[in-house]
PDB file of C-alpha atoms in Angstrom:
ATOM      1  CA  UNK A   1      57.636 119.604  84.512  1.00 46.00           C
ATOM      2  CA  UNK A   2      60.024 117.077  86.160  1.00 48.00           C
ATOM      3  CA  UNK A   3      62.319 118.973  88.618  1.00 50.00           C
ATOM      4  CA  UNK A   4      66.261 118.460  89.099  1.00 51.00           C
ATOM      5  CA  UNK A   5      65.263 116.783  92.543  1.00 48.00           C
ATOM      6  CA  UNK A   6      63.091 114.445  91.115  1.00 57.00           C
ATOM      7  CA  UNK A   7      65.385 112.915  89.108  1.00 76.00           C
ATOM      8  CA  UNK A   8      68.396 113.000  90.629  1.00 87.00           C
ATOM      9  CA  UNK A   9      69.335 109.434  92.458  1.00 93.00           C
ATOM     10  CA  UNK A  10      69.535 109.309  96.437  1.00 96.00           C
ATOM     11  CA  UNK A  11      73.085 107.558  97.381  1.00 97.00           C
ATOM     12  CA  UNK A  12      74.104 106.993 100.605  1.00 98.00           C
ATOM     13  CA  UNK A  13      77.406 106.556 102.302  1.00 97.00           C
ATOM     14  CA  UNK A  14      76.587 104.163 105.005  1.00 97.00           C
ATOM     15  CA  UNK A  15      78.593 105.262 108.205  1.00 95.00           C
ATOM     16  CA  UNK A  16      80.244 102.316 109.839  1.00 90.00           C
ATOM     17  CA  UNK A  17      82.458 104.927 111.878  1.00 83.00           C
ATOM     18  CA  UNK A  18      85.138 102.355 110.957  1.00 71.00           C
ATOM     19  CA  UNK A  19      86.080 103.969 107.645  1.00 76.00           C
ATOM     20  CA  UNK A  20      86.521 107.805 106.280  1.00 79.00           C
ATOM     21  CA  UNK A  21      83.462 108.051 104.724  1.00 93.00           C
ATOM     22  CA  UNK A  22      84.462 112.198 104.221  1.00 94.00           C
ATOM     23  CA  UNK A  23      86.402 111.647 101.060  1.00 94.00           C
ATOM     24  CA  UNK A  24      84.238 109.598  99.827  1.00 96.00           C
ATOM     25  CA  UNK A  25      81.657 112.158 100.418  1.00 97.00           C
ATOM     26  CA  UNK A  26      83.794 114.756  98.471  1.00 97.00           C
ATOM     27  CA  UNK A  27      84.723 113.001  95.491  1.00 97.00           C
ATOM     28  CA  UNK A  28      81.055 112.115  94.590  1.00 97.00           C
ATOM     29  CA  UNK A  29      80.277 115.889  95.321  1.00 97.00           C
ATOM     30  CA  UNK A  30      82.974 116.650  92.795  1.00 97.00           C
ATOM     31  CA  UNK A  31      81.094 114.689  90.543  1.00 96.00           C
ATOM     32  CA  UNK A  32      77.850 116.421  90.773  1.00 95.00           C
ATOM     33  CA  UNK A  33      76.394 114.028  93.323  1.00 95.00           C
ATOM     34  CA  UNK A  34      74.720 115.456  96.927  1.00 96.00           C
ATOM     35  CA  UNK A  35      75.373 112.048  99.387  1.00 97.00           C
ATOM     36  CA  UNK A  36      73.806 111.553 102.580  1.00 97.00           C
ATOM     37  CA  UNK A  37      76.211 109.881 104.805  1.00 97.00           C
ATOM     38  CA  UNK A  38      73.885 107.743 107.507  1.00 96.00           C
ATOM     39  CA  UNK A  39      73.905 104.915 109.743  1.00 96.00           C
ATOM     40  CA  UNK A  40      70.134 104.679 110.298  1.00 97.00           C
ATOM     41  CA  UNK A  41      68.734 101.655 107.977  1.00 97.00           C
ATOM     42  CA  UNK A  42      65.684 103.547 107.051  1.00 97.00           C
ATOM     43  CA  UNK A  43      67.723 106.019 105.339  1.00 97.00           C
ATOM     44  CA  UNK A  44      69.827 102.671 103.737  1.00 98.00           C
ATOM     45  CA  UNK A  45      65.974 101.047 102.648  1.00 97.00           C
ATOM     46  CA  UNK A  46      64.747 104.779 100.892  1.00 97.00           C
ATOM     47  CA  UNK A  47      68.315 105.254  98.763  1.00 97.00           C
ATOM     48  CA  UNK A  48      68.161 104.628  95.258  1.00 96.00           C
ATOM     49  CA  UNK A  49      72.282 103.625  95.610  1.00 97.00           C
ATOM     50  CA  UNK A  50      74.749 103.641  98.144  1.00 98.00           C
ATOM     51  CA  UNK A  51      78.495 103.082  99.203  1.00 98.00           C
ATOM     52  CA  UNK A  52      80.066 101.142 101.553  1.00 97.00           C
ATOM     53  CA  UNK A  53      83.630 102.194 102.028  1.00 94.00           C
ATOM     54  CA  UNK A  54      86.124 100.647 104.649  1.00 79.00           C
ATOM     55  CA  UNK A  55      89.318 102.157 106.381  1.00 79.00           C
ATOM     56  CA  UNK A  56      90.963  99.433 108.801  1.00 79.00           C
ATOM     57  CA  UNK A  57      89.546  95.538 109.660  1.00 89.00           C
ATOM     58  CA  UNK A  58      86.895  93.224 108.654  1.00 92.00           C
ATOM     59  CA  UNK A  59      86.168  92.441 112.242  1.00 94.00           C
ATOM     60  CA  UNK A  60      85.339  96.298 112.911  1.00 92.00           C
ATOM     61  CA  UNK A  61      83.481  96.617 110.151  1.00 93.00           C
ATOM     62  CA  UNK A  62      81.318  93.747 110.730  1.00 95.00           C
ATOM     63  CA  UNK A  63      81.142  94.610 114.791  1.00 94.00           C
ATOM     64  CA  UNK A  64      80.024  98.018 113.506  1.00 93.00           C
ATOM     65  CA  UNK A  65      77.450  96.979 111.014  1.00 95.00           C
ATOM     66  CA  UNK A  66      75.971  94.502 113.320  1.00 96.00           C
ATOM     67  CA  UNK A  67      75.395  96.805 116.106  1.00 95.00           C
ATOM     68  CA  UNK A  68      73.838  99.691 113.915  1.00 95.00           C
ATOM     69  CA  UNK A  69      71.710  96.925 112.668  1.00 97.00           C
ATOM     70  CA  UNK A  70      72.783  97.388 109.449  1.00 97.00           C
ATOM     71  CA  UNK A  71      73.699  93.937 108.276  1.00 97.00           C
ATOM     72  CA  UNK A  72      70.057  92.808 107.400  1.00 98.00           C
ATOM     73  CA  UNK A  73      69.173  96.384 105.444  1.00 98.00           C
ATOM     74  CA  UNK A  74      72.321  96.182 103.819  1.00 98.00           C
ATOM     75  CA  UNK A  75      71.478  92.245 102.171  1.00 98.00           C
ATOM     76  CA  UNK A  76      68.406  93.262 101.563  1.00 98.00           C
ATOM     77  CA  UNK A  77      69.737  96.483  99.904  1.00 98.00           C
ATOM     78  CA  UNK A  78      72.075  94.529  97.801  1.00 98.00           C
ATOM     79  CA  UNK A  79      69.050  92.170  96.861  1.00 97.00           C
ATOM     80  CA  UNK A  80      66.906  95.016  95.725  1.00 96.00           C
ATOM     81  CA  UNK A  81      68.808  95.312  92.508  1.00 95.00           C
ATOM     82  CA  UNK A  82      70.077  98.992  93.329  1.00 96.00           C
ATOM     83  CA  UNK A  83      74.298 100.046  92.864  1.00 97.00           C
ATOM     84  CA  UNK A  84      76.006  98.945  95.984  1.00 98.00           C
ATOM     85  CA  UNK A  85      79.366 100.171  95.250  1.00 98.00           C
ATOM     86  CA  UNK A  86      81.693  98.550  98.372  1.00 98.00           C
ATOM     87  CA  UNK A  87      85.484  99.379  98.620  1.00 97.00           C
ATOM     88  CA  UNK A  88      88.328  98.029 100.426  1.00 95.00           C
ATOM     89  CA  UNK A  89      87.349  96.798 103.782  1.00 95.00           C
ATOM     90  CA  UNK A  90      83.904  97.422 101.945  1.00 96.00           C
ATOM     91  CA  UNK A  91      84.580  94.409  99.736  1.00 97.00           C
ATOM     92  CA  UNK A  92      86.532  92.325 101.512  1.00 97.00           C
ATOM     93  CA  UNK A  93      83.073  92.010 104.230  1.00 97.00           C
ATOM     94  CA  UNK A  94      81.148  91.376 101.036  1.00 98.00           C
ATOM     95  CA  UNK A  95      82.415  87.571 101.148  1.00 98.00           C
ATOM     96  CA  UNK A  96      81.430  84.923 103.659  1.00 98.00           C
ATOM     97  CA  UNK A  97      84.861  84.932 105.630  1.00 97.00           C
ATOM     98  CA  UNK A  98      88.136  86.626 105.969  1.00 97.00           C
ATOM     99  CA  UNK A  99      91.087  85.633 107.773  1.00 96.00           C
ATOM    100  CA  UNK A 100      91.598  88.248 109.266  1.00 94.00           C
ATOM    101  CA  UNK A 101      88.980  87.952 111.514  1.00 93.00           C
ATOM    102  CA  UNK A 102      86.675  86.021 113.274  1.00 96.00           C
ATOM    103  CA  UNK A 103      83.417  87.127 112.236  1.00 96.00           C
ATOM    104  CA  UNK A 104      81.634  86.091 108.915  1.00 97.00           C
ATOM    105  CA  UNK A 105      81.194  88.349 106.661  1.00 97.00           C
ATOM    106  CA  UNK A 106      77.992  89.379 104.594  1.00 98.00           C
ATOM    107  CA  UNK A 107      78.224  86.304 102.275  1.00 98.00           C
ATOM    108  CA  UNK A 108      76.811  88.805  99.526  1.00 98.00           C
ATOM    109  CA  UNK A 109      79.750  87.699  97.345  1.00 98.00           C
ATOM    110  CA  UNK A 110      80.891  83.448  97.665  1.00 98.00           C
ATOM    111  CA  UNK A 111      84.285  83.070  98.610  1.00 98.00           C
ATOM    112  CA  UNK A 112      87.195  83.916 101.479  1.00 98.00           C
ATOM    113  CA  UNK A 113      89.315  86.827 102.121  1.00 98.00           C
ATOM    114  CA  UNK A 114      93.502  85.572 102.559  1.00 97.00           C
ATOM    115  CA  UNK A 115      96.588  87.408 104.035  1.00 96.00           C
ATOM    116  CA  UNK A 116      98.753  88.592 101.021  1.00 95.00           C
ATOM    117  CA  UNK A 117     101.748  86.159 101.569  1.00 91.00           C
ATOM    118  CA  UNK A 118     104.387  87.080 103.493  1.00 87.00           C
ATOM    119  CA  UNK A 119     108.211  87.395 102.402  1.00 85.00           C
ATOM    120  CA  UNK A 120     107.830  87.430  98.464  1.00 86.00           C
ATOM    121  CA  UNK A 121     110.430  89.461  96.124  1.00 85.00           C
ATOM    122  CA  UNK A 122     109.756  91.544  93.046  1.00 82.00           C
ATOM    123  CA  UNK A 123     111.393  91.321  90.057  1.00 82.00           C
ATOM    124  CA  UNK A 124     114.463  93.286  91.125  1.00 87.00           C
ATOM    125  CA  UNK A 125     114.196  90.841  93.947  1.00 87.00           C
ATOM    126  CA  UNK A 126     113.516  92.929  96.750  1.00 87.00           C
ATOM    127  CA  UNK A 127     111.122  91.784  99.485  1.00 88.00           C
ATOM    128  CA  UNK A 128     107.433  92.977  99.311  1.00 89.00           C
ATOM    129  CA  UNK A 129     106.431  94.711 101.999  1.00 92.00           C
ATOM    130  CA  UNK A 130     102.803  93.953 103.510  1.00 93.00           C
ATOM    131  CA  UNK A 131     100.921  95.524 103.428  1.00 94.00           C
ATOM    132  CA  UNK A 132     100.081  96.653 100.026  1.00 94.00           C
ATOM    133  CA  UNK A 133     100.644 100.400 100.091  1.00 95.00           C
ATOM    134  CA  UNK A 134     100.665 102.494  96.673  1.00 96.00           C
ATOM    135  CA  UNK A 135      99.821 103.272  93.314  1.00 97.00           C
ATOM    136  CA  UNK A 136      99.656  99.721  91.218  1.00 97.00           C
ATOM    137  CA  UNK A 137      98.305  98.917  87.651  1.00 97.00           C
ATOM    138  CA  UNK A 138      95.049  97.558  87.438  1.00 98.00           C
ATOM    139  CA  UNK A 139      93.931  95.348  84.720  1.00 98.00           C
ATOM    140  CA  UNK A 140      90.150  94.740  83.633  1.00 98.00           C
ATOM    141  CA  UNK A 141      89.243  91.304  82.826  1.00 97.00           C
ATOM    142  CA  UNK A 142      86.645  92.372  80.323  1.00 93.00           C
ATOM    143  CA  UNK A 143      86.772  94.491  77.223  1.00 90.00           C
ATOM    144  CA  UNK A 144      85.902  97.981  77.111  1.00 87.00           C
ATOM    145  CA  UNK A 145      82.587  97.680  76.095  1.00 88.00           C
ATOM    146  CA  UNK A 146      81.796  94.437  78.016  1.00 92.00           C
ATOM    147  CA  UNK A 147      82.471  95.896  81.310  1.00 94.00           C
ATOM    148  CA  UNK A 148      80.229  97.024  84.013  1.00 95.00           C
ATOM    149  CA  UNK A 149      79.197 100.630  83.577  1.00 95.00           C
ATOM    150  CA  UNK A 150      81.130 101.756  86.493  1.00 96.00           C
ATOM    151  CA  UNK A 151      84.665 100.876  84.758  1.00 97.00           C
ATOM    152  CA  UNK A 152      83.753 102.267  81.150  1.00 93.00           C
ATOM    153  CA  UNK A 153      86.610 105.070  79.341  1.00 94.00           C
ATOM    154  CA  UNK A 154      88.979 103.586  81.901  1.00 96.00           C
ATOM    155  CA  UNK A 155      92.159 102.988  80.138  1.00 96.00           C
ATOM    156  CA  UNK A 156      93.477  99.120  80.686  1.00 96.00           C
ATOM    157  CA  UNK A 157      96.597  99.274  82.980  1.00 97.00           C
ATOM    158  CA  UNK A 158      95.392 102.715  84.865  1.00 98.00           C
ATOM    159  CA  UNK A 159      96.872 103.032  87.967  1.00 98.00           C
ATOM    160  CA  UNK A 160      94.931 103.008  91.083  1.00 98.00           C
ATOM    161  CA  UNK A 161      95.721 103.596  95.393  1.00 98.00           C
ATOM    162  CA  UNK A 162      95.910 100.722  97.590  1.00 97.00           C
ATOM    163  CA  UNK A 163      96.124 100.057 100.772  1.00 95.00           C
ATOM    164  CA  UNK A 164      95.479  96.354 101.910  1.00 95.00           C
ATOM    165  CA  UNK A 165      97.078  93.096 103.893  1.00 95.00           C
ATOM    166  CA  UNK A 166      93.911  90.623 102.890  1.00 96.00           C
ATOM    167  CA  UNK A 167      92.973  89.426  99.189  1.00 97.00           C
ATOM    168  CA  UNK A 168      89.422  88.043  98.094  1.00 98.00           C
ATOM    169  CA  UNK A 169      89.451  85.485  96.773  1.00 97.00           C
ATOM    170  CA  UNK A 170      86.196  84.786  95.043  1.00 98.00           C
ATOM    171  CA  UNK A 171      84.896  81.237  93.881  1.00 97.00           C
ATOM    172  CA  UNK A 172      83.713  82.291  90.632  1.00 97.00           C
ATOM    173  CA  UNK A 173      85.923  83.706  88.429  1.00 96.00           C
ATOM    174  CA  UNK A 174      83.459  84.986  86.246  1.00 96.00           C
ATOM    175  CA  UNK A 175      82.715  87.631  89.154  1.00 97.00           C
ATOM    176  CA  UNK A 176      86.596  89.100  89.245  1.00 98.00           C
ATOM    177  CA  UNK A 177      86.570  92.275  86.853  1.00 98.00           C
ATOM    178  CA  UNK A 178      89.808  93.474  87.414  1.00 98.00           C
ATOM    179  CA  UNK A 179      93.448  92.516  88.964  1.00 98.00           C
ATOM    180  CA  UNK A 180      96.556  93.285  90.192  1.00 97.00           C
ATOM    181  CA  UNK A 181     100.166  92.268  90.684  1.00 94.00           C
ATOM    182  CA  UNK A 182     101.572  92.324  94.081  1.00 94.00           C
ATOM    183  CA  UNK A 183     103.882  88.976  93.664  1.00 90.00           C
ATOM    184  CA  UNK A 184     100.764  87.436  93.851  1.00 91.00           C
ATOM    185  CA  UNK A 185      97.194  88.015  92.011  1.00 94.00           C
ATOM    186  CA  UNK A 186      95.554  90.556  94.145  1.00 96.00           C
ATOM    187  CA  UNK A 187      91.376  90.918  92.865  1.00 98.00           C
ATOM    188  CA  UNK A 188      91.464  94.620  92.145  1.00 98.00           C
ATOM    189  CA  UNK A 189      87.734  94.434  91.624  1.00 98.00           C
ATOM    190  CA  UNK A 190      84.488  92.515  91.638  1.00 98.00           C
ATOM    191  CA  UNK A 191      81.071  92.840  90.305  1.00 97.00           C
ATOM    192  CA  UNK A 192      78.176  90.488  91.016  1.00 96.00           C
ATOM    193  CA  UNK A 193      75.466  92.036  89.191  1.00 95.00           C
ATOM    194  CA  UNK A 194      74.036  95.149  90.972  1.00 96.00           C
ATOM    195  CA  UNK A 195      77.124  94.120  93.939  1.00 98.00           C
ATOM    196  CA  UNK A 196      80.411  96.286  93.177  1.00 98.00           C
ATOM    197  CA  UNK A 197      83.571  96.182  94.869  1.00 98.00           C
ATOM    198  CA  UNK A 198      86.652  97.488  94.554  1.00 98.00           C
ATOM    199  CA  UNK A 199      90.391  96.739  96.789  1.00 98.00           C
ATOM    200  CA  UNK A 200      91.695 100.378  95.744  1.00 97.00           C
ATOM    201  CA  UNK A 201      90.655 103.341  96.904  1.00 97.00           C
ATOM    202  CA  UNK A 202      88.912 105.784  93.942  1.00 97.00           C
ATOM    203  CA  UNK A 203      88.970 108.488  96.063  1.00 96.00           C
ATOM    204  CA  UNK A 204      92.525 108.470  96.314  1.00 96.00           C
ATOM    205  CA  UNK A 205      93.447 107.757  93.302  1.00 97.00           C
ATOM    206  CA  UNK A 206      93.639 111.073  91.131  1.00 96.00           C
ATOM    207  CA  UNK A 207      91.130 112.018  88.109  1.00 97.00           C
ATOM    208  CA  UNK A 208      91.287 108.409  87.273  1.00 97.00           C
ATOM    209  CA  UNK A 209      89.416 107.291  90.740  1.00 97.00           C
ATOM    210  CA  UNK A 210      87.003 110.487  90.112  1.00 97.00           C
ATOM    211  CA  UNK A 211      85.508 108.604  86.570  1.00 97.00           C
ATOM    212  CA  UNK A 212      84.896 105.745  88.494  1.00 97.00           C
ATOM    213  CA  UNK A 213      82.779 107.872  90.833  1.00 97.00           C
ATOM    214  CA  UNK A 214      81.689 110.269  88.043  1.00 97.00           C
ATOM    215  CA  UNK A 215      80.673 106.759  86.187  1.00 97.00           C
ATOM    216  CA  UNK A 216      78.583 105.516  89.663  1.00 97.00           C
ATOM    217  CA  UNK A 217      76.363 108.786  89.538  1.00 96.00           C
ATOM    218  CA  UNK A 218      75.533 108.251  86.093  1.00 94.00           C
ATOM    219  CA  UNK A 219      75.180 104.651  86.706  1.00 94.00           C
ATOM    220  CA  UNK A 220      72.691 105.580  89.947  1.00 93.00           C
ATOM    221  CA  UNK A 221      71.197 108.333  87.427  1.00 88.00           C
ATOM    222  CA  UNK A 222      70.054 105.602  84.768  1.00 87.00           C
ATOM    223  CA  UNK A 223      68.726 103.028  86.915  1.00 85.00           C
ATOM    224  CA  UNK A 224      66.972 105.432  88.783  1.00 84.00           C
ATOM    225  CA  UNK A 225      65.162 107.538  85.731  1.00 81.00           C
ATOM    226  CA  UNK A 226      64.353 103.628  84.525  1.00 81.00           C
ATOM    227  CA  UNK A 227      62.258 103.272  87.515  1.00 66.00           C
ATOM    228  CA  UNK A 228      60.664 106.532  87.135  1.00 54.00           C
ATOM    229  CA  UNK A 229      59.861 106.555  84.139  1.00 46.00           C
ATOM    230  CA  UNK A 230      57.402 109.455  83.982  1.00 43.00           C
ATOM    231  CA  UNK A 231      54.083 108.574  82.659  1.00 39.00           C
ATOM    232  CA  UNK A 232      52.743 109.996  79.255  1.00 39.00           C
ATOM    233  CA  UNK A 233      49.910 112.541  79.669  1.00 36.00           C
TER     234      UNK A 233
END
């Protein structure tokens, strides 16, 4: 008999102590996941998914992950073909270099990372403020069913929490899967096959951040169970 602990997935939240990994940590406990939350690499190298979240700047991030030798583990993580699901700061490191910084960035996704322009209005003309702070609608650049399992039975237009001053800016389009509106295109989200990213912040955005989570476990579920598959007697 296959037990429970078999088959559920390993993720860990890898601790850059530059970003709240603790809500992160609760909202995939609400959703039936048990996280580990770790800075070692050998912990990173025996998950079967793991998050990268990201309070603050690029520069910290990177400083961070390069001390805790975690930049290597973390490529090679991302190469093995398991869910690496980044967010804000998280994603923004994931391309090769960010102006707000000085340090390159994991080059995991091809592309820069741009300060939202200053000084722009809305359309009641007001100035927008950066940074980006709030709830703002999110649109998916694939259809429902086309999408990457992580964003399936999320409604086009949801609204999701943000809190940014930097924009990727990817070089294939292909690899955006969702934007935003913030007087300029913001790239709410990115997937590059296994590679997930996303500018908002799930765990602070309501029930609708929780499916994405709730969608992750499941996601970490399947590709895990399709590895082990258990052999006939």
């Amino acid at each position: 008999i296959m037990t429970e602990s078999f088959l559920a997935p390993k993720i860990v939240i890898i601790n850059t102590r530059a970003a709240n990994v603790h809500s992160v940590d609760k909202a995939l406990r609400k959703v039936g996941a048990n996280p580990v939350i770790t800075s070692d690499p050998e912990e990173l190298a025996s998950a079967d998914a793991a998050v990268l979240p990201g309070v603050g700047a690029s520069d910290a991030v990177m400083t961070a992950l390069n001390s805790l030798r975690l930049t290597d583990p973390v490529k090679q993580f991302a190469a093995s073909g398991r869910p690496l699901l980044c967010i804000c700061i998280g994603l923004q490191v994931l391309f090769n270099s960010s102006e707000e910084g000085d340090l390159p960035g994991l080059g995991l996704v091809q592309g820069s990372v741009k300060l939202i322009p200053p000084g722009m209005k809305d359309k009641l003309g007001n100035k927008m403020k950066v940074p980006h702070i709030g709830w703002n609608e999110v649109h998916f650049t694939d259809g429902e069913t086309e999408r990457n399992p992580i964003f399936r039975g999320i409604p086009q237009g949801s609204h999701f929490y943000f809190v940014h001053s930097y924009r990727c800016v990817p070089d294939e389009q292909s690899e955006v899967a969702a934007t935003a509106n913030y007087g300029v295109e913001v790239c709410a989200a990115v997937v590059r096959r296994n590679v997930i990213g996303t500018q908002f912040h799930p765990e602070k955005s309501g029930s609708i951040g929780l499916q994405i989570y709730k969608n992750f476990f499941n996601l970490c579920f399947s590709t895990k169970n399709n590895e082990n598959q258990p052999m006939a007697n």
